[in-house]
Amino acid sequence: MNQTDFAGALELALAREEAAVAFYEELLGMASFAAQKATLKEFRLMEEGHVAMVQSMQTKGRVNLSPDAAVDLGLARRLAAEEKPAAGMSYQQILSAAIKKEERSGDLYRDLAAAAVDGEIHLVFERLAAEESRHKHYFEELYENEVSRDN
Amino acid sequence: MKKQAQHIVPPAERANLDLDSGKYLVMWQGPNHPGITGNMSLRLVIEGDTVVDCETHVGYLHRGFEKLMERRLWMQNFPLVCRIAVPEPDFNEYCYAAALEELAGIQIPDKAVWLRTLSLEMIRLASFLMWIGGQAGAFGHGTIGQWTVTMRDYVLDLFEELTGGRIYHMFIIPGGVRGDVPPGFLKHVLETMDIIQKNLDDVELVMFHNVVYKMRAQGLGYIPPDWIDHYGITGPNARAAGVTRDLRKDLGYLAYPRLDFQPITGTVSDAYERSRLRLAEMYQSIDLIRQIVANMPSDGPFREKLPNPLYWKIPAGETYVAAECTRGEYGFYVVSDGSDKPRRVAVRGPSYTHAVSVMERLVRGVNIADVAGLMVSLHTYPPEVER
Amino acid sequence: MDIKDFIAPFAVWKRAFEKPFTVNKPIDERPGAPRYRGFHINDSARCVGCGTCEAICMNKAIDLVPVDALKPDGGDSGLRPRVDYGRCCWCALCVDICPSGSLGMSNEYLWVDRDPEVFRYTPGVEAKPWDGAELGYRRADGYRLLEEERVDMPELDHHEAVKSFLELVRGYSRQQAEKEADRCVSCGVCVASCPAHMDIPGYIRAVREGDLEQGLRLLYETNPFPEACGRICTHLCEAACSIGSGRSADGTPTDPVAIRWLKRYIADQVELADYGKALPRAEAPTGRKVAIIGAGPGGLAAAYYLALLGHGVTVFEKDEAAGGMLRYGIPEYRLPYPALDKDIAWITSLGVRIRYGVAMGKDLTLVSLYGDYDAVFLSTGLTVAYKLDVPGDKHPRVLDGVAILAAATRGEPLGLGRKVAVVGGGNVAMDAARTALRSGAEVDIVYRRREVDMPADPEEIMEAKAEGAILIPQAIPLEVKPAEGPDAANKATFVWNLAEMVQKEPGKRPVPEPIPGAVVEKTYDSIIAAIGQGPDLSYVAEGDGIEIRRYKPVIGPDGRTSRATVFAGGDLTNDRKDAISAIADGHRAALAMDRLFAGKEA
């Protein structure tokens, strides 16, 4: 994979999003009851949306993402969740895994942006990092409001 | 030119007059007439310019207060009662509040006792100031009214400052009063008393040392002493006849036992003597107000906390609370059946006796021109006749 | 007569040379006195639209009217008083009684207009020249028609309370209850705020009038848990109460009516044996059968109202006793078991059958219920305690708060040790802390945000502190480490990072941000996690036809899930997560099922 040109950068992003879909797919395989499945399917759908978004950027040849990163609520850094919950996974475990996953993607994009020599490539990765931060923020808020209600 | 006033006692029985004889004229004085103290009327039968018969007619001002009160909460009646006697609303407020307090077993704070007394003496003065204007005016001396109604307005200014209202003060509320005196108020009271006293000196000189007033008022409307108990005459009308009857002394309510005063009495209750006596009572009121200002405690609570007025129930019972108003005995008879509304309230205003019964008899034989002066000399308020 | 009588009258002439009493423009130049009772003013932002002014007005000069700009919400009816000056007598009793203190009078007395209709207006809403007038009638200090302080509730002394599980709040005597009930103005603003829409003014009136059977009847119209709710209800009603909307002379808020304690008073005063005299009996059996999953307040409320309507009810409960979180989540010093048992006994007396020890998914499936029952109500609550979610949170000395409370209910030994940390700031955390205190422990409550952010009831926080718990706020859990030193096997070291609160996003609550280096370590015998709970929905299979979104069955406004005969409610679906909301859900679902059955029959 060549991330030094625009097409290569998007290629990498696409692979990353597809891996995310596969991540939820794998969890779905382990899910045993309706509540888990419904939640994982919903999150998978979000990642599928991301795949479609990157594909559309490939077609149009430009990145149309907001540069505004979301506020970091700081959960990813301290949550201890193992990345792949087991069969009986609770809502907390799913959300925790999702937050971690978004954090990792964001970190990767930020690293790539820092490494990019080309200004355009730098911008692409920066925007992708911002997009991941927004997605992470969404999960963080869910975690704060529905899981960690009392702390 | 010395002339001794004649004190004629009108007959108890009405004369049997043949109104179709052509000798008599039936004439209505009122209900809208400047010589009538409020909305009532006199059906006069005159022969020449002398009244030979009279029927008093009331009913022009009936507002049904007593009945209205049976359908309102105990506390809701508090703004209603003041309207029963417009020029002296505070006596209604006091009697109603005191009756409720007696039935419910409530002791009001001392500060409230003094403020109530102050308020009652101030309104006594204001009421007399208005009356004396009417008395002088009825004999053609309008100037006095211009002076004294101004003085009354100065008292109303004081009421406005103390209570927020000029005519209806709504200050004496069951449980106490609605507020302490505002800053500077007592000073204003004393200043106003000085002004009024000075003006009363002028009134005394001009009105009571006046040949016209003496000639018309002396001997007019003579109330013989044996009528006092017969008709239930109270207040200055009775005291002018030498009867020492003053509820402020006799009942000793509010702060009156702690004030230095003696009931004022006269010798012969005619229009002149009664007006002199009321003038003296104005000076007495000024003196009492000064005593109250001097003796009233400067702080402390002014109202006892009562239960929620929306549900306040008063134990079953009945009571009669009376006070000495400018015209005599003013009283509230209140019956509670234990509910949140009065079962019955009956108001005893002295004007019922004075304006309806006594007036009807006194006017016989009087010159038509003196009817207005006679009526004012009894100091009656038709609003309290009709509750 | 003497010569003086002829001469003296001429003295009036001296006045001709004196300054006249009259003034040229008396109206322009004479403002009303500072206390003048002039046109009304109303601070619309302070007014709560309770209508007490309307109630006291003996002239019926005041009407409460809807105001477009205002939205009714808890504690504000959205109405404002409109004054009709054709009726007003300027007595100002409305000002005297106003619970919020918003109503006053200006010292303005002049208002001239050709249109008679304008003299009826809504002060504070329709602008007038005298709005905001400094002068004018206000009720005097030390003069109030309503009682601003509530009757003190007798309570155990905190030092005494912490020694046992005796009920802390002792309850009102008759005299105290009637005095407290007298503070209510029956405005009814509270009714809208109550999830169950209880007839609060109605039952308070019953207390005032000593008619407790009537009071009980009114309680049971919308809430079959008066003993429980009379003790532990989150009392949104009291937050809405108009009597609590004012300011006392010293500036502190006035006390709302103790609505919850009055409810308790009614239920406490009527013996269970006498309930039958006051309360309705079940209607004739309809032949319909309903299965209810979970015997908590939501499930049993549904059971009560269904049974009342004549439907056959079977409740399936996994535990050995009914009550759900009321029994296993709330310690007995807040809700003694006899009180809860009384509520449940009346519900079961209507023929409600409870099958204990039946766990969904294990002993019973939803599909099997579909065949046997006409409708199902899911009220399984939140039974899964969320983890600390920090490294080391699987340490054996990390316990879960709900489990500790349940163990205390069952009378099992808690084995918490001497030093206990409770992590969290909700009611479960407070109850766990206070339970630990009662077992003789020293307790730290470690909370991630500030005390004001704590979701627990303020009185629970206050009581926990009064009983000796130490509150450590703004502490972000970092790690649980094995302890060192003697007896290390029975201890754990809790590590947290002190935080500062940072307003990261406008309009949202501030976020705790770790202060670099401010890391604290402390060794405890037990660390109780009480950060939140989630549902156990493992019993709902995909084929059951119940749509679930984010671990919550999706329900319509009447509590119905995507399957027509299945309803859900209580903590499982209700974000308020309190007993009264669960009870309201149960009532709502019962009525919806009844409509469902009626529709089928028609």
PDB file of C-alpha atoms in Angstrom, chain A residues 74-75 77-81 151, chain C residues 387-399 421-423 446 448 475-484 491-498 514 518-524 526-529 531:
ATOM      1  CA  GLY A  74     -10.723  11.053  27.711  1.00  0.00           C
ATOM      2  CA  LEU A  75     -12.388   7.689  28.141  1.00  0.00           C
ATOM      3  CA  ARG A  77      -7.082   6.420  27.509  1.00  0.00           C
ATOM      4  CA  ARG A  78      -8.312   4.916  30.732  1.00  0.00           C
ATOM      5  CA  LEU A  79     -10.826   2.247  29.816  1.00  0.00           C
ATOM      6  CA  ALA A  80      -9.358  -1.179  30.328  1.00  0.00           C
ATOM      7  CA  ALA A  81     -11.676  -3.102  28.071  1.00  0.00           C
ATOM      8  CA  ASN A 151     -19.802   8.019  38.035  1.00  0.00           C
TER       9      ASN A 151
ATOM     10  CA  LYS C 387     -17.576  -2.695  35.785  1.00  0.00           C
ATOM     11  CA  LEU C 388     -15.042  -0.133  36.848  1.00  0.00           C
ATOM     12  CA  ASP C 389     -13.454  -0.697  33.435  1.00  0.00           C
ATOM     13  CA  VAL C 390      -9.944   0.071  34.602  1.00  0.00           C
ATOM     14  CA  PRO C 391      -6.942  -2.277  34.607  1.00  0.00           C
ATOM     15  CA  GLY C 392      -7.183  -4.686  37.482  1.00  0.00           C
ATOM     16  CA  ASP C 393     -10.943  -4.397  37.912  1.00  0.00           C
ATOM     17  CA  LYS C 394     -11.196  -8.172  38.078  1.00  0.00           C
ATOM     18  CA  HIS C 395      -9.423  -8.129  41.446  1.00  0.00           C
ATOM     19  CA  PRO C 396     -11.404 -10.259  43.946  1.00  0.00           C
ATOM     20  CA  ARG C 397     -11.687  -7.305  46.345  1.00  0.00           C
ATOM     21  CA  VAL C 398     -13.531  -5.255  43.717  1.00  0.00           C
ATOM     22  CA  LEU C 399     -17.202  -5.850  44.498  1.00  0.00           C
ATOM     23  CA  ALA C 421     -14.040   2.593  48.911  1.00  0.00           C
ATOM     24  CA  VAL C 422     -17.293   3.134  47.071  1.00  0.00           C
ATOM     25  CA  VAL C 423     -16.845   4.311  43.504  1.00  0.00           C
ATOM     26  CA  VAL C 446     -14.775   8.249  45.278  1.00  0.00           C
ATOM     27  CA  ARG C 448     -15.336  11.355  39.223  1.00  0.00           C
ATOM     28  CA  ALA C 475     -11.229  11.484  41.293  1.00  0.00           C
ATOM     29  CA  ILE C 476     -10.854   9.495  38.082  1.00  0.00           C
ATOM     30  CA  PRO C 477     -10.284   5.753  38.696  1.00  0.00           C
ATOM     31  CA  LEU C 478      -7.032   4.643  37.087  1.00  0.00           C
ATOM     32  CA  GLU C 479      -6.245   1.170  38.304  1.00  0.00           C
ATOM     33  CA  VAL C 480      -6.767  -1.503  40.903  1.00  0.00           C
ATOM     34  CA  LYS C 481      -3.494  -3.034  42.022  1.00  0.00           C
ATOM     35  CA  PRO C 482      -2.742  -5.941  44.318  1.00  0.00           C
ATOM     36  CA  ALA C 483      -2.045  -4.621  47.771  1.00  0.00           C
ATOM     37  CA  GLU C 484       1.282  -4.900  49.515  1.00  0.00           C
ATOM     38  CA  LYS C 491      -6.845  -6.083  50.215  1.00  0.00           C
ATOM     39  CA  ALA C 492      -6.555  -4.110  47.024  1.00  0.00           C
ATOM     40  CA  THR C 493      -4.953  -0.800  46.201  1.00  0.00           C
ATOM     41  CA  PHE C 494      -7.110   1.679  44.380  1.00  0.00           C
ATOM     42  CA  VAL C 495      -5.397   4.301  42.237  1.00  0.00           C
ATOM     43  CA  TRP C 496      -7.119   7.449  41.085  1.00  0.00           C
ATOM     44  CA  ASN C 497      -6.141  10.664  39.421  1.00  0.00           C
ATOM     45  CA  LEU C 498      -7.429  13.926  40.816  1.00  0.00           C
ATOM     46  CA  PRO C 514      -6.875  14.530  35.007  1.00  0.00           C
ATOM     47  CA  ALA C 518      -1.988  14.146  40.897  1.00  0.00           C
ATOM     48  CA  VAL C 519      -2.242  10.405  41.344  1.00  0.00           C
ATOM     49  CA  VAL C 520      -3.440   9.024  44.661  1.00  0.00           C
ATOM     50  CA  GLU C 521      -3.161   5.466  45.895  1.00  0.00           C
ATOM     51  CA  LYS C 522      -4.975   3.983  48.841  1.00  0.00           C
ATOM     52  CA  THR C 523      -5.363   0.428  50.023  1.00  0.00           C
ATOM     53  CA  TYR C 524      -8.804  -0.852  50.925  1.00  0.00           C
ATOM     54  CA  SER C 526     -13.047  -3.695  49.603  1.00  0.00           C
ATOM     55  CA  ILE C 527     -13.659  -1.506  46.569  1.00  0.00           C
ATOM     56  CA  ILE C 528     -17.343  -1.289  45.736  1.00  0.00           C
ATOM     57  CA  ALA C 529     -18.068  -0.295  42.145  1.00  0.00           C
ATOM     58  CA  ILE C 531     -20.913   3.312  38.485  1.00  0.00           C
TER      59      ILE C 531
END
